Amino acid sequence: MTSAGTSFAIGSIFSGVTYATLAQLLGGTGIVPVAGAIAVAGLAPLLLSARIFPARPSSVQFETAQRLVALDQHAMVNIVDKNNILTEVNQQFLDLTGYAREDVIGKPVAVLYDDNSKSLALDIRGHLARGETWQGETPLRHADGSMFYTQATIMPLYDEQGNWSGSISARTDVTHTNELVAQRDTAQTLHELRDDIWIVDARSEQLVYMNKAAKSRFGWRPEDIAGKFAKDIGEAAEGSMILEACRNLIEKGESFSSFEMTYLGLPFQISVKYLADRNRSGRFLVLLCDISEQVEQERRKSEFISTVSHELRSPLTAIKGSMGLLLSNAVGELPSKAHELLEIAHRNADRLVLIINDILDLEKISSGNMDFDSQAVDICALVRESNAANALIQNRFSLDVQTTGIGTPIILHTDPDRIIQVLNNFLSNACKFSKPSGRIEIAVADTDDHVRVSVKDEGAGIPIEDQQKVFARFADMANSDRSKKGGTGLGLSICKAIIDGLGGTIGFDTQEGIGTTFYFVLPKNAEETRAAPSGDGLAQVS
């Protein structure tokens, strides 16, 4: 209510007002119940401005008038005509919504609702049209576009003939109440989670909160958290790693990190989230997920895959060798049709052996047991050997393979068998994805400290959306077409693990419609070679 309206209302208290008069003005005796004190409060500014009150109030009338003024000061009140046009609002409404009076008067009430609430507005209008009062929670829009929530009582209004003429609404802002309820529910949910949750003050590094699971892990009672700091939790070395991860987020300007570590004798996936506040301090939300069951399942799966693969490789090798003897006419010349079918079987046996070898390599990588036999080798000789080994597939597609930089020996310490494995994968992919009669270039570049080996094709290139998963396991890219081109989707991920383990780097350059160049760079200094990575690290592109 404006200051003028307030002074006029106070004056009206001494002018006297009867509920009967107000009820009559609202559409006739008995149409609006006394429970509509809210409605009466909303109409008070209009009635007061009409100067329709008796000269002297009774004590009941005086008390009623005071109630109306108090309610008008407390609640948001607005009146809408039968065409859903806002015709009156009180000052409390303007203060809470941020609108100016001229911004809403004469405007559709729909301006207060967002698109998701239009169905609610229609439901309310349906109740009013039937002469029913509607009560419930309504989301409304501030003048700045943000949303807030009100508990509303909305009543129909009638003219002197008893016809529905609009509605009056009294609302209370319950946004803060809803937030408190949501916070309480969230806290209860966090408390009952199986994972450990810590909340650490970023400035003091003091423990602010620990859920039930976290406290149980340390055998603490609810009150034992008081005065505890992050550095006090668990064994010193392990706890300091978690605290260091928290500090690093602020130092690096990041908000989230995740890592695995052994903590209190168990494997955990640990996630740290920095929650900043307005005071440039904030809190760390630390989530510790016990992955003991997952680790055990992975171990059993790896053991199973390794056992099955080893058991399959021996008989497959024997089958492949026998078919090779038959194809070489060791037992006599075969009919052409039999020879053709045997060739198909022999090629598929080759493919099965390659798949088994890839699976075994993958198991070694996952367990961190990939071994390397480092020795002094001529990288150029390895390139020539791999090129010769892929001559058959090159001839099948009529490809022109050019080599550069292999005329002079380049000696470095590395594992020759693993390098051959990487080169064979690069060349095999280049042949499969090249256009018929296309060109492939194998290049070796010698620098003072490193050697770079690359294989370039003139294929379709790698689509932008697929480039991030090139070195991922079982990468399924748009142009891979494994059913026709073959492959397990493991080759490049294994290549990455091998080159990482030899202390080098691996990568690619590609352009759609032009082609792709895969390359690796190895150090000449044997001391730079490091142990092979373990786990899923090979799923990341260099």
mmCIF file of C-alpha atoms in Angstrom, residues 76 78-80 83-89 93-94 97-118 121 139-148 171:
data_model
loop_
_atom_site.group_PDB
_atom_site.id
_atom_site.type_symbol
_atom_site.label_atom_id
_atom_site.label_comp_id
_atom_site.label_asym_id
_atom_site.label_seq_id
_atom_site.Cartn_x
_atom_site.Cartn_y
_atom_site.Cartn_z
ATOM 1 C CA MET A 76 0.735 -9.876 -1.910
ATOM 2 C CA ASN A 78 -3.812 -8.643 -6.850
ATOM 3 C CA ILE A 79 -7.171 -8.406 -8.615
ATOM 4 C CA VAL A 80 -7.863 -9.772 -12.096
ATOM 5 C CA ASN A 83 -10.576 -11.286 -19.144
ATOM 6 C CA ASN A 84 -7.516 -12.177 -17.040
ATOM 7 C CA ILE A 85 -6.296 -8.569 -17.009
ATOM 8 C CA LEU A 86 -4.628 -7.238 -13.854
ATOM 9 C CA THR A 87 -6.668 -4.326 -12.512
ATOM 10 C CA GLU A 88 -5.199 -3.773 -9.047
ATOM 11 C CA VAL A 89 -2.143 -4.785 -7.002
ATOM 12 C CA PHE A 93 2.970 -7.213 -4.550
ATOM 13 C CA LEU A 94 5.119 -4.557 -6.238
ATOM 14 C CA THR A 97 7.946 -8.862 -7.675
ATOM 15 C CA GLY A 98 10.044 -5.810 -8.544
ATOM 16 C CA TYR A 99 7.480 -4.494 -11.020
ATOM 17 C CA ALA A 100 6.318 -0.889 -11.213
ATOM 18 C CA ARG A 101 2.553 -0.408 -11.054
ATOM 19 C CA GLU A 102 2.358 0.734 -14.672
ATOM 20 C CA ASP A 103 4.215 -2.437 -15.738
ATOM 21 C CA VAL A 104 1.392 -4.734 -14.599
ATOM 22 C CA ILE A 105 -1.889 -2.804 -14.428
ATOM 23 C CA GLY A 106 -3.823 -3.446 -17.633
ATOM 24 C CA LYS A 107 -1.557 -6.384 -18.556
ATOM 25 C CA PRO A 108 -2.562 -10.069 -18.796
ATOM 26 C CA VAL A 109 -1.891 -11.979 -15.609
ATOM 27 C CA ALA A 110 0.082 -14.417 -17.793
ATOM 28 C CA VAL A 111 3.061 -12.024 -17.595
ATOM 29 C CA LEU A 112 3.590 -13.355 -14.074
ATOM 30 C CA TYR A 113 3.911 -16.986 -15.230
ATOM 31 C CA ASP A 114 6.595 -18.722 -17.281
ATOM 32 C CA ASP A 115 5.804 -21.085 -20.151
ATOM 33 C CA ASN A 116 5.947 -24.142 -17.889
ATOM 34 C CA SER A 117 3.213 -22.719 -15.640
ATOM 35 C CA LYS A 118 0.633 -21.799 -18.277
ATOM 36 C CA ALA A 121 -2.968 -20.775 -14.791
ATOM 37 C CA PRO A 139 5.559 -20.144 -9.319
ATOM 38 C CA LEU A 140 5.734 -16.485 -10.381
ATOM 39 C CA ARG A 141 8.229 -14.465 -12.360
ATOM 40 C CA HIS A 142 10.131 -11.484 -10.953
ATOM 41 C CA ALA A 143 10.584 -8.395 -13.092
ATOM 42 C CA ASP A 144 14.194 -9.546 -13.749
ATOM 43 C CA GLY A 145 12.933 -12.882 -15.092
ATOM 44 C CA SER A 146 13.921 -15.027 -12.100
ATOM 45 C CA MET A 147 11.331 -17.306 -10.509
ATOM 46 C CA PHE A 148 9.972 -17.378 -6.970
ATOM 47 C CA ARG A 171 -0.105 -14.703 -1.785
#
